[in-house]
Short mmCIF file of C-alpha atoms and ligand atoms in Angstrom, two decimals:
data_model
loop_
_atom_site.label_atom_id
_atom_site.label_comp_id
_atom_site.label_asym_id
_atom_site.label_seq_id
_atom_site.Cartn_x
_atom_site.Cartn_y
_atom_site.Cartn_z
CA UNK A 1 30.05 4.37 20.45
CA UNK A 2 29.27 5.68 23.79
CA UNK A 3 26.33 6.36 26.32
CA UNK A 4 24.88 2.77 25.75
CA UNK A 5 21.74 4.12 23.13
CA UNK A 6 21.67 2.48 20.00
CA UNK A 7 24.26 3.59 17.01
CA UNK A 8 22.93 6.50 14.46
CA UNK A 9 22.92 4.95 11.57
CA UNK A 10 22.68 6.90 7.75
CA UNK A 11 22.18 5.59 4.36
CA UNK A 12 25.41 5.80 2.71
CA UNK A 13 24.88 4.00 -0.86
CA UNK A 14 21.99 4.10 -3.42
CA UNK A 15 21.56 2.21 -6.58
CA UNK A 16 18.64 0.91 -9.66
CA UNK A 17 18.09 -0.99 -12.29
CA UNK A 18 16.39 0.65 -15.44
CA UNK A 19 12.77 1.27 -14.70
CA UNK A 20 10.74 -0.08 -17.74
CA UNK A 21 7.64 -1.49 -18.93
CA UNK A 22 10.15 -4.47 -20.55
CA UNK A 23 13.45 -4.75 -19.01
CA UNK A 24 14.41 -7.38 -21.14
CA UNK A 25 16.23 -9.21 -18.50
CA UNK A 26 14.79 -11.24 -14.68
CA UNK A 27 13.86 -9.48 -11.97
CA UNK A 28 16.60 -11.76 -10.53
CA UNK A 29 19.48 -9.96 -12.70
CA UNK A 30 17.77 -6.12 -11.60
CA UNK A 31 18.10 -7.01 -8.17
CA UNK A 32 21.99 -7.68 -8.30
CA UNK A 33 21.94 -4.56 -10.34
CA UNK A 34 20.61 -2.59 -7.85
CA UNK A 35 22.12 -3.95 -5.00
CA UNK A 36 26.00 -3.90 -7.17
CA UNK A 37 25.16 -0.44 -7.80
CA UNK A 38 23.85 0.68 -4.67
CA UNK A 39 27.03 -1.20 -3.18
CA UNK A 40 29.60 1.02 -5.58
CA UNK A 41 27.79 4.01 -4.64
CA UNK A 42 28.48 3.38 -0.92
CA UNK A 43 32.41 2.54 -1.42
CA UNK A 44 32.16 0.13 0.83
CA UNK A 45 33.90 -2.87 -0.16
CA UNK A 46 32.31 -5.94 -1.01
CA UNK A 47 34.03 -8.08 1.88
CA UNK A 48 32.64 -5.64 4.25
CA UNK A 49 28.90 -6.04 3.65
CA UNK A 50 27.08 -8.03 6.18
CA UNK A 51 23.97 -7.63 6.17
CA UNK A 52 21.10 -8.04 3.47
CA UNK A 53 17.45 -7.40 3.41
CA UNK A 54 14.86 -7.87 0.91
CA UNK A 55 11.02 -8.29 1.37
CA UNK A 56 8.16 -11.02 0.79
CA UNK A 57 5.35 -10.24 -1.43
CA UNK A 58 1.86 -12.02 -0.52
CA UNK A 59 0.88 -11.74 -4.14
CA UNK A 60 3.66 -11.90 -6.61
CA UNK A 61 7.08 -13.26 -6.47
CA UNK A 62 10.06 -11.47 -4.55
CA UNK A 63 13.90 -12.17 -4.91
CA UNK A 64 14.61 -13.47 -1.65
CA UNK A 65 18.20 -12.39 0.04
CA UNK A 66 19.70 -15.66 -0.84
CA UNK A 67 19.61 -15.23 -4.20
CA UNK A 68 21.53 -11.86 -3.91
CA UNK A 69 24.24 -12.90 -1.11
CA UNK A 70 24.62 -15.82 -4.41
CA UNK A 71 24.55 -13.83 -7.37
CA UNK A 72 26.46 -11.19 -5.68
CA UNK A 73 29.32 -13.47 -4.34
CA UNK A 74 28.57 -12.00 -0.50
CA UNK A 75 30.17 -13.70 2.05
CA UNK A 76 30.31 -12.79 4.96
CA UNK A 77 26.85 -12.32 5.54
CA UNK A 78 25.70 -12.36 9.06
CA UNK A 79 22.36 -11.01 9.58
CA UNK A 80 19.50 -11.28 6.80
CA UNK A 81 15.89 -10.33 7.02
CA UNK A 82 12.83 -11.05 4.34
CA UNK A 83 10.28 -8.37 5.59
CA UNK A 84 6.32 -8.52 5.05
CA UNK A 85 5.25 -5.40 2.79
CA UNK A 86 5.51 -2.51 2.66
CA UNK A 87 8.50 -2.36 0.62
CA UNK A 88 10.30 -0.01 3.08
CA UNK A 89 10.17 -2.76 5.73
CA UNK A 90 13.37 -4.05 4.39
CA UNK A 91 14.99 -0.15 5.10
CA UNK A 92 13.93 0.28 8.27
CA UNK A 93 14.82 -3.18 9.25
CA UNK A 94 18.13 -2.87 8.19
CA UNK A 95 18.18 0.60 10.49
CA UNK A 96 17.24 -1.55 13.25
CA UNK A 97 20.24 -4.18 12.24
CA UNK A 98 22.33 -1.64 12.00
CA UNK A 99 21.24 0.74 15.11
CA UNK A 100 21.27 -2.65 17.70
CA UNK A 101 24.76 -3.65 16.04
CA UNK A 102 23.79 -7.00 14.46
CA UNK A 103 25.78 -6.38 11.55
CA UNK A 104 27.72 -3.00 10.47
CA UNK A 105 27.05 -2.20 6.57
CA UNK A 106 23.46 -4.05 5.52
CA UNK A 107 22.33 -3.86 1.93
CA UNK A 108 18.63 -2.99 1.50
CA UNK A 109 16.62 -3.78 -1.73
CA UNK A 110 13.43 -4.67 -3.27
CA UNK A 111 12.44 -5.83 -6.90
CA UNK A 112 9.33 -5.67 -9.31
CA UNK A 113 8.66 -7.08 -12.30
CA UNK A 114 5.79 -7.03 -14.65
CA UNK A 115 4.63 -10.84 -13.82
CA UNK A 116 1.98 -12.73 -15.98
CA UNK A 117 -0.70 -11.85 -12.94
CA UNK A 118 -0.55 -8.46 -13.54
CA UNK A 119 -1.99 -7.83 -16.62
CA UNK A 120 -3.48 -10.09 -20.27
CA UNK A 121 0.00 -8.51 -22.21
CA UNK A 122 2.60 -9.87 -19.29
CA UNK A 123 0.03 -13.45 -19.90
CA UNK A 124 1.20 -13.67 -23.43
CA UNK A 125 5.23 -13.47 -22.34
CA UNK A 126 6.69 -16.39 -21.78
CA UNK A 127 9.28 -14.86 -19.79
CA UNK A 128 6.58 -13.74 -17.23
CA UNK A 129 5.72 -17.15 -16.12
CA UNK A 130 5.12 -16.87 -12.35
CA UNK A 131 6.05 -19.77 -9.67
CA UNK A 132 1.97 -21.08 -8.80
CA UNK A 133 1.13 -21.66 -4.99
CA UNK A 134 -1.33 -19.07 -3.64
CA UNK A 135 -0.56 -17.20 -0.26
CA UNK A 136 -2.48 -16.51 2.57
CA UNK A 137 -1.15 -14.39 5.05
CA UNK A 138 -4.54 -12.52 5.96
CA UNK A 139 -6.35 -15.63 6.60
CA UNK A 140 -9.49 -13.93 4.25
CA UNK A 141 -8.93 -15.05 0.67
CA UNK A 142 -11.77 -17.11 0.45
CA UNK A 143 -14.44 -14.85 1.55
CA UNK A 144 -12.64 -12.33 -0.66
CA UNK A 145 -12.88 -14.55 -3.78
CA UNK A 146 -15.93 -15.16 -3.34
CA UNK A 147 -17.14 -11.35 -4.20
CA UNK A 148 -14.91 -11.40 -7.11
CA UNK A 149 -11.72 -9.51 -4.96
CA UNK A 150 -13.12 -6.37 -5.05
CA UNK A 151 -10.06 -3.90 -4.01
CA UNK A 152 -11.41 -2.05 -0.53
CA UNK A 153 -9.05 0.82 -0.95
CA UNK A 154 -11.46 1.54 -4.11
CA UNK A 155 -14.69 1.31 -1.67
CA UNK A 156 -12.61 3.42 0.92
CA UNK A 157 -12.12 6.66 -1.57
CA UNK A 158 -15.29 5.93 -2.32
CA UNK A 159 -16.38 6.44 1.30
CA UNK A 160 -14.04 9.24 1.30
CA UNK A 161 -15.91 11.61 -0.87
CA UNK A 162 -19.22 10.74 0.50
CA UNK A 163 -17.93 11.88 3.99
CA UNK A 164 -15.58 14.76 2.92
CA UNK A 165 -16.47 15.96 -0.64
CA UNK A 166 -13.18 15.24 -1.93
CA UNK A 167 -13.40 15.12 -5.70
CA UNK A 168 -11.86 13.85 -8.51
CA UNK A 169 -10.01 17.41 -9.16
CA UNK A 170 -8.09 16.56 -5.76
CA UNK A 171 -6.78 13.45 -6.83
CA UNK A 172 -5.90 14.56 -9.93
CA UNK A 173 -3.54 17.24 -8.36
CA UNK A 174 -1.67 14.52 -6.83
CA UNK A 175 -1.21 12.70 -10.33
CA UNK A 176 -0.35 15.56 -12.26
CA UNK A 177 2.26 16.77 -9.81
CA UNK A 178 3.80 13.49 -10.00
CA UNK A 179 4.04 13.36 -13.67
CA UNK A 180 5.40 16.67 -14.27
CA UNK A 181 8.33 15.83 -11.76
CA UNK A 182 8.59 12.52 -13.61
CA UNK A 183 9.00 14.59 -16.53
CA UNK A 184 12.78 16.12 -14.65
CA UNK A 185 13.79 12.84 -14.16
CA UNK A 186 15.24 10.41 -16.91
CA UNK A 187 15.12 7.60 -15.26
CA UNK A 188 11.21 7.46 -15.20
CA UNK A 189 8.97 5.51 -17.29
CA UNK A 190 7.03 7.85 -17.58
CA UNK A 191 9.76 10.63 -18.33
CA UNK A 192 8.33 12.04 -21.85
CA UNK A 193 4.56 11.48 -21.30
CA UNK A 194 3.39 14.71 -20.17
CA UNK A 195 -0.16 14.82 -18.50
CA UNK A 196 -2.46 18.01 -17.54
CA UNK A 197 -5.36 18.26 -15.42
CA UNK A 198 -7.40 18.17 -18.66
CA UNK A 199 -5.92 14.60 -19.68
CA UNK A 200 -6.36 13.38 -15.99
CA UNK A 201 -10.90 14.48 -16.02
CA UNK A 202 -10.79 13.04 -19.25
CA UNK A 203 -9.60 9.48 -18.32
CA UNK A 204 -12.43 6.65 -18.37
CA UNK A 205 -12.94 5.45 -14.22
CA UNK A 206 -11.93 1.96 -14.23
CA UNK A 207 -12.87 1.75 -10.59
CA UNK A 208 -14.27 4.80 -9.95
CA UNK A 209 -13.40 7.49 -9.26
CA UNK A 210 -9.89 5.98 -10.00
CA UNK A 211 -9.02 5.87 -13.70
CA UNK A 212 -5.87 4.13 -14.64
CA UNK A 213 -3.59 7.17 -13.94
CA UNK A 214 -3.99 6.75 -10.53
CA UNK A 215 -2.73 3.44 -10.41
CA UNK A 216 1.17 3.39 -10.57
CA UNK A 217 2.43 1.66 -13.52
CA UNK A 218 3.90 -1.83 -12.97
CA UNK A 219 7.38 -1.98 -14.15
CA UNK A 220 10.61 -4.46 -14.25
CA UNK A 221 12.92 -2.10 -11.82
CA UNK A 222 15.07 -2.82 -8.69
CA UNK A 223 16.32 -0.63 -6.44
CA UNK A 224 18.56 -1.07 -3.04
CA UNK A 225 20.49 1.49 -0.25
CA UNK A 226 23.31 0.59 1.92
CA UNK A 227 23.32 1.60 5.67
CA UNK A 228 26.12 1.73 8.46
CA UNK A 229 26.48 3.88 11.39
CA UNK A 230 26.77 7.64 10.99
CA UNK A 231 30.23 7.65 12.77
CA UNK A 232 31.29 4.87 9.58
CA UNK A 233 30.00 7.28 7.08
CA UNK A 234 32.40 10.06 7.92
CA UNK A 235 35.12 7.56 6.09
CA UNK A 236 33.32 7.52 3.42
CA UNK A 237 32.65 9.42 0.22
CA UNK A 238 29.23 10.45 -0.01
CA UNK A 239 27.78 12.95 2.36
CA UNK A 240 25.40 10.61 4.45
CA UNK A 241 21.58 10.96 4.85
CA UNK A 242 21.46 10.17 8.87
CA UNK A 243 18.03 8.93 10.04
CA UNK A 244 16.53 11.32 12.32
CA UNK A 245 13.47 8.28 12.80
CA UNK A 246 12.15 5.25 11.35
CA UNK A 247 8.78 3.09 11.91
CA UNK A 248 6.09 1.29 10.98
CA UNK A 249 2.61 1.21 11.81
CA UNK A 250 0.16 -1.83 11.84
CA UNK A 251 -3.64 -2.03 12.50
CA UNK A 252 -4.87 -4.81 10.81
CA UNK A 253 -4.53 -7.30 8.00
CA UNK A 254 -3.24 -7.11 5.07
CA UNK A 255 -5.99 -8.08 2.75
CA UNK A 256 -6.85 -4.25 2.22
CA UNK A 257 -10.26 -5.45 2.20
CA UNK A 258 -11.88 -5.98 5.37
CA UNK A 259 -9.77 -3.36 7.29
CA UNK A 260 -10.01 -0.95 3.80
CA UNK A 261 -11.19 1.78 5.83
CA UNK A 262 -8.41 2.09 8.89
CA UNK A 263 -6.07 3.62 6.78
CA UNK A 264 -5.67 7.00 7.76
CA UNK A 265 -5.60 5.76 11.47
CA UNK A 266 -2.94 3.33 10.25
CA UNK A 267 -1.06 6.79 8.75
CA UNK A 268 -1.75 8.54 12.29
CA UNK A 269 0.05 5.92 14.18
CA UNK A 270 3.23 5.93 12.14
CA UNK A 271 3.07 9.66 11.64
CA UNK A 272 2.91 10.35 15.69
CA UNK A 273 5.59 8.06 16.00
CA UNK A 274 8.19 9.81 13.67
CA UNK A 275 7.37 12.92 15.08
CA UNK A 276 7.99 12.17 19.11
CA UNK A 277 10.68 10.34 18.37
CA UNK A 278 12.23 12.79 16.12
CA UNK A 279 10.89 15.63 18.06
CA UNK A 280 10.70 17.24 14.77
CA UNK A 281 7.18 18.72 12.64
CA UNK A 282 6.09 18.96 9.45
CA UNK A 283 6.92 22.69 9.19
CA UNK A 284 10.66 21.05 9.63
CA UNK A 285 10.41 19.40 6.44
CA UNK A 286 11.87 20.59 3.14
CA UNK A 287 10.74 17.52 1.03
CA UNK A 288 7.73 14.96 1.23
CA UNK A 289 7.61 11.65 -0.59
CA UNK A 290 4.67 10.15 0.14
CA UNK A 291 3.48 6.87 -1.47
CA UNK A 292 1.45 6.57 -3.50
CA UNK A 293 0.18 3.12 -4.99
CA UNK A 294 -2.53 4.83 -5.37
CA UNK A 295 -3.36 8.45 -5.58
CA UNK A 296 -5.79 7.76 -3.26
CA UNK A 297 -3.70 6.48 -0.75
CA UNK A 298 -1.96 9.65 -1.14
CA UNK A 299 -4.63 11.53 -0.30
CA UNK A 300 -4.78 9.88 3.01
CA UNK A 301 -1.17 10.07 3.41
CA UNK A 302 -1.05 14.16 3.29
CA UNK A 303 -4.33 14.25 5.50
CA UNK A 304 -2.14 12.48 8.01
CA UNK A 305 0.99 13.94 7.23
CA UNK A 306 0.03 17.81 7.72
CA UNK A 307 -2.87 17.05 9.82
CA UNK A 308 -5.59 17.86 8.14
CA UNK A 309 -7.45 14.75 8.47
CA UNK A 310 -10.91 15.19 6.10
CA UNK A 311 -9.63 18.52 4.31
CA UNK A 312 -7.66 17.28 2.09
CA UNK A 313 -9.55 18.87 -0.91
CA UNK A 314 -9.18 22.09 0.94
CA UNK A 315 -5.23 21.87 1.42
CA UNK A 316 -4.45 20.92 -1.97
CA UNK A 317 -6.22 23.72 -3.80
CA UNK A 318 -4.81 25.95 -1.43
CA UNK A 319 -1.30 24.17 -2.37
CA UNK A 320 -1.81 23.89 -6.05
CA UNK A 321 -0.58 25.89 -8.45
CA UNK A 322 -2.06 24.62 -11.90
CA UNK A 323 0.28 26.74 -14.54
CA UNK A 324 3.08 24.81 -12.92
CA UNK A 325 1.24 21.42 -12.40
CA UNK A 326 2.58 21.25 -9.21
CA UNK A 327 1.46 21.05 -5.45
CA UNK A 328 3.42 23.00 -2.92
CA UNK A 329 2.54 22.61 0.46
CA UNK A 330 2.92 25.13 3.23
CA UNK A 331 4.01 27.53 0.50
CA UNK A 332 7.61 25.24 0.08
CA UNK A 333 7.59 22.18 0.75
CA UNK A 334 7.63 19.81 -2.52
CA UNK A 335 5.91 16.23 -2.64
CA UNK A 336 7.87 13.60 -4.28
CA UNK A 337 10.45 15.23 -6.73
CA UNK A 338 11.34 11.97 -8.47
CA UNK A 339 7.30 11.40 -9.78
CA UNK A 340 6.09 8.94 -7.08
CA UNK A 341 5.10 5.46 -7.92
CA UNK A 342 2.69 7.33 -10.24
CA UNK A 343 5.37 8.94 -12.55
CA UNK A 344 8.54 6.84 -11.92
CA UNK A 345 7.06 3.27 -11.52
CA UNK A 346 5.72 1.24 -9.79
CA UNK A 347 9.00 -0.33 -6.80
CA UNK A 348 6.40 0.68 -4.68
CA UNK A 349 7.62 3.59 -2.75
CA UNK A 350 11.03 2.90 -2.67
CA UNK A 351 11.90 5.06 -5.01
CA UNK A 352 10.78 7.76 -2.45
CA UNK A 353 13.57 6.49 -0.28
CA UNK A 354 16.54 7.40 -2.81
CA UNK A 355 15.43 10.41 -4.25
CA UNK A 356 15.44 11.66 -0.59
CA UNK A 357 18.93 10.86 -0.21
CA UNK A 358 19.43 12.32 -3.52
CA UNK A 359 17.96 15.60 -2.33
CA UNK A 360 19.84 15.77 0.89
CA UNK A 361 22.82 14.65 -1.06
CA UNK A 362 22.48 17.50 -3.34
CA UNK A 363 22.45 15.22 -6.12
CA UNK A 364 19.65 15.41 -7.81
CA UNK A 365 20.29 17.63 -10.73
CA UNK A 366 17.63 19.55 -12.45
CA UNK A 367 14.92 19.00 -9.91
CA UNK A 368 17.68 19.66 -7.11
CA UNK A 369 15.32 21.81 -4.73
CA UNK A 370 17.47 24.44 -2.76
CA UNK A 371 18.52 23.80 1.07
CA UNK A 372 17.32 20.10 1.33
CA UNK A 373 18.08 19.52 5.11
CA UNK A 374 15.30 17.27 5.95
CA UNK A 375 12.75 14.95 3.93
CA UNK A 376 9.57 12.79 5.14
CA UNK A 377 9.51 9.60 3.77
CA UNK A 378 6.04 7.82 4.24
CA UNK A 379 5.71 4.14 2.72
CA UNK A 380 2.56 1.32 2.12
CA UNK A 381 -0.99 1.62 2.67
CA UNK A 382 -4.06 0.47 5.20
CA UNK A 383 -3.51 -1.25 7.26
CA UNK A 384 0.33 -1.77 7.27
CA UNK A 385 3.20 1.23 6.63
CA UNK A 386 6.38 2.38 6.96
CA UNK A 387 8.18 5.77 6.97
CA UNK A 388 11.55 7.86 8.19
CA UNK A 389 12.59 11.06 8.06
CA UNK A 390 16.29 11.76 7.06
CA UNK A 391 18.60 14.45 7.65
CA UNK A 392 21.29 15.75 5.95
CA UNK A 393 24.55 14.62 7.20
CA UNK B 1 -28.30 -28.86 -2.32
CA UNK B 2 -24.32 -30.21 -3.13
CA UNK B 3 -22.17 -28.00 -1.37
CA UNK B 4 -18.79 -26.61 -3.24
CA UNK B 5 -16.77 -26.07 -0.78
CA UNK B 6 -14.12 -22.83 -1.10
CA UNK B 7 -10.50 -23.63 -1.74
CA UNK B 8 -9.51 -22.91 1.62
CA UNK B 9 -11.45 -23.49 4.62
CA UNK B 10 -10.43 -23.78 8.24
CA UNK B 11 -11.77 -24.43 12.31
CA UNK B 12 -12.72 -21.04 11.95
CA UNK B 13 -14.59 -20.20 8.90
CA UNK B 14 -16.48 -23.63 8.83
CA UNK B 15 -19.62 -22.62 10.13
CA UNK B 16 -19.56 -19.74 7.71
CA UNK B 17 -19.65 -21.99 4.46
CA UNK B 18 -21.90 -24.86 6.40
CA UNK B 19 -24.78 -22.02 7.14
CA UNK B 20 -24.54 -20.72 3.51
CA UNK B 21 -24.58 -24.11 2.57
CA UNK B 22 -28.36 -24.25 4.99
CA UNK B 23 -29.13 -20.64 3.69
CA UNK B 24 -28.51 -18.29 6.25
CA UNK B 25 -25.50 -16.10 7.28
CA UNK B 26 -23.68 -17.71 10.33
CA UNK B 27 -21.65 -15.11 11.98
CA UNK B 28 -18.68 -15.87 14.76
CA UNK B 29 -20.08 -13.83 18.14
CA UNK B 30 -18.33 -13.87 21.59
CA UNK B 31 -20.22 -15.33 23.74
CA UNK B 32 -18.23 -13.51 26.75
CA UNK B 33 -19.06 -9.65 25.62
CA UNK B 34 -21.41 -10.45 22.69
CA UNK B 35 -19.10 -8.25 19.93
CA UNK B 36 -20.16 -9.79 16.47
CA UNK B 37 -16.54 -11.18 14.63
CA UNK B 38 -16.47 -11.06 10.87
CA UNK B 39 -14.06 -12.12 8.92
CA UNK B 40 -14.40 -15.24 11.49
CA UNK B 41 -11.66 -15.50 14.08
CA UNK B 42 -11.17 -18.10 17.18
CA UNK B 43 -10.63 -15.54 19.45
CA UNK B 44 -12.62 -12.27 20.62
CA UNK B 45 -10.54 -8.60 19.61
CA UNK B 46 -12.28 -6.84 22.51
CA UNK B 47 -12.12 -9.50 25.01
CA UNK B 48 -10.03 -11.87 23.95
CA UNK B 49 -12.01 -14.80 25.22
CA UNK B 50 -12.28 -17.57 23.03
CA UNK B 51 -15.56 -18.49 23.76
CA UNK B 52 -16.95 -17.72 20.77
CA UNK B 53 -20.07 -18.70 19.41
CA UNK B 54 -22.10 -18.95 16.54
CA UNK B 55 -25.16 -16.47 15.35
CA UNK B 56 -27.27 -15.40 12.28
CA UNK B 57 -27.91 -11.53 12.47
CA UNK B 58 -30.99 -9.78 11.52
CA UNK B 59 -30.37 -9.42 7.91
CA UNK B 60 -31.10 -5.35 7.96
CA UNK B 61 -27.73 -3.52 6.15
CA UNK B 62 -26.52 0.11 5.99
CA UNK B 63 -24.36 0.47 2.52
CA UNK B 64 -21.00 2.12 3.50
CA UNK B 65 -19.39 1.92 0.87
CA UNK B 66 -18.91 0.07 -2.67
CA UNK B 67 -17.34 -0.47 -5.43
CA UNK B 68 -18.19 -1.13 -9.35
CA UNK B 69 -17.21 -4.52 -10.58
CA UNK B 70 -16.93 -6.16 -13.57
CA UNK B 71 -18.37 -9.38 -13.96
CA UNK B 72 -17.83 -11.50 -17.39
CA UNK B 73 -17.12 -9.88 -20.91
CA UNK B 74 -19.92 -8.39 -22.30
CA UNK B 75 -22.58 -8.54 -19.08
CA UNK B 76 -22.85 -4.87 -17.48
CA UNK B 77 -20.23 -4.38 -13.54
CA UNK B 78 -22.02 -5.20 -10.69
CA UNK B 79 -22.25 -2.74 -7.43
CA UNK B 80 -20.05 -4.93 -4.51
CA UNK B 81 -21.13 -2.88 -1.19
CA UNK B 82 -19.44 -3.38 1.91
CA UNK B 83 -22.87 -3.30 4.07
CA UNK B 84 -22.65 -2.42 7.44
CA UNK B 85 -25.05 -4.74 9.50
CA UNK B 86 -27.25 -3.27 12.36
CA UNK B 87 -25.73 -5.48 15.06
CA UNK B 88 -22.81 -3.22 15.05
CA UNK B 89 -20.74 -0.70 13.40
CA UNK B 90 -18.22 -1.44 11.12
CA UNK B 91 -19.62 -4.93 10.95
CA UNK B 92 -19.63 -5.35 7.19
CA UNK B 93 -20.31 -8.09 5.13
CA UNK B 94 -18.81 -7.73 1.23
CA UNK B 95 -21.35 -8.77 -1.04
CA UNK B 96 -23.02 -8.08 -4.49
CA UNK B 97 -25.83 -4.99 -4.04
CA UNK B 98 -29.11 -5.93 -6.39
CA UNK B 99 -31.58 -3.81 -7.49
CA UNK B 100 -29.11 -0.38 -7.13
CA UNK B 101 -28.39 1.57 -10.55
CA UNK B 102 -24.65 1.97 -11.48
CA UNK B 103 -24.91 5.66 -12.07
CA UNK B 104 -26.84 6.28 -8.62
CA UNK B 105 -25.04 4.17 -6.50
CA UNK B 106 -26.01 5.85 -2.85
CA UNK B 107 -24.11 5.45 0.13
CA UNK B 108 -26.20 5.31 3.51
CA UNK B 109 -29.02 3.42 1.57
CA UNK B 110 -31.01 0.59 3.62
CA UNK B 111 -30.36 -3.02 2.48
CA UNK B 112 -31.76 -6.41 3.19
CA UNK B 113 -29.72 -9.59 2.45
CA UNK B 114 -30.17 -12.29 0.66
CA UNK B 115 -28.49 -15.41 -1.17
CA UNK B 116 -27.64 -16.19 -4.64
CA UNK B 117 -26.47 -19.21 -5.71
CA UNK B 118 -22.88 -19.09 -7.55
CA UNK B 119 -21.00 -21.52 -8.77
CA UNK B 120 -22.50 -24.47 -6.48
CA UNK B 121 -22.13 -22.26 -3.69
CA UNK B 122 -24.42 -20.03 -2.29
CA UNK B 123 -23.16 -16.83 -1.35
CA UNK B 124 -25.40 -13.76 0.49
CA UNK B 125 -26.58 -10.69 -1.55
CA UNK B 126 -28.02 -7.73 -0.51
CA UNK B 127 -31.39 -5.65 -1.79
CA UNK B 128 -31.94 -2.52 -1.84
CA UNK B 129 -34.68 -1.64 0.75
CA UNK B 130 -35.63 -2.75 4.48
CA UNK B 131 -37.12 -6.11 4.85
CA UNK B 132 -41.21 -4.88 4.81
ZN1 LIG C 401 -15.50 -11.20 24.06
#
């Protein structure tokens, strides 16, 4: 390394478990599947993996790094991390660790599982019982419980519609786009389930204006990436995805409740940082993988990424191809070619990272886009988020 | 009246819950810069003072946003409102709104604070209209 600056960093390996409603495997086994596959894909010998990064969740049990280290016999770990959400924080932390020299080869993973708190169906399965114990890092739980734990994100969408005239059709464009891309992704949970705009508009609004189709599908699944320096990446088999910028935005507590209306502000902080650090603009991007835990969050992400606050409706209309059922921004930029969380399944935005790497490698198969050189990945909701810009190496 | 305390309470939130048991909405307010602070906190986010007092707001509010929340099986859902208190921009109390038709919830409607007992705890609700 010369110049004394931080190391340039690259994603050199990706791996994932099956993504399904019922994997027939534990969440721990799924995490090991993904981490093993990412390490094998990277070509890095197991002995050289010296960093591991996971996530803890505030509402559901998660697989912590020690489990993965033990489960895969990783014996040379000198750096580990267990981040707060969103899920891409596990990747941004790994990027920092490698850039700063805390470790040389970091594996970063996230796993999701249909625990018993997810649904009535999950509660009937004795193999989905979660460990007990509430966790309340935002310190607001009793105030929220007293009102029946309403979800501020739904109210944020009501407010958006009130202020800006956003309609269900606008949300439908996001949902149908992602579901149509999922038809071209064999790993997606909705790979064989087409959805038209008519289907979308006919769906019951369970949390008006949102329907079940606006909410990511809970699944059993895990994903992982391997990160090292761009210099070391040159000796590895895959075309690297170089990190041009990565960052977090954080503007408040994580209860999605009292801060429910600050999402655009939080997204703005992140986007400004990514553009400033990379020297790039949205016009430079060839692909945008936009977090879609709820379609309404993706709508505000699009406003922040394309700098169209309050104008998402018209912007989506201009980008919508009704015949294809897909969105193309600025005449050429597709969104979430793997299908996003709404189409591929809920690994909480981790699939957006993997898909960017695939597209930049040129290994996205039938959904490969031409000349994919730069991808924007944004992750999370309000007021906590993360994002990165990746370049084909 | 018997008080059922919430599942978790601390030094910041005790005055809020004690106030409700007394039939009042009691919020944190900075004594130095007069910023209202909710959810309750031990330090002012504006001026960083820890000189935090407690006051009751006037009870007049505007509906900022809402969601339709299921209640019990076979019972109609209810409107949960983000009531923006007149005292300060984006000072929200999140509470059920009574008297607003589910098919015509009006963001911007005027609201008045009230209370209702639920599971042994006195909780805030809002009712449509200004106090006469
Ligand atoms: Zn103050």
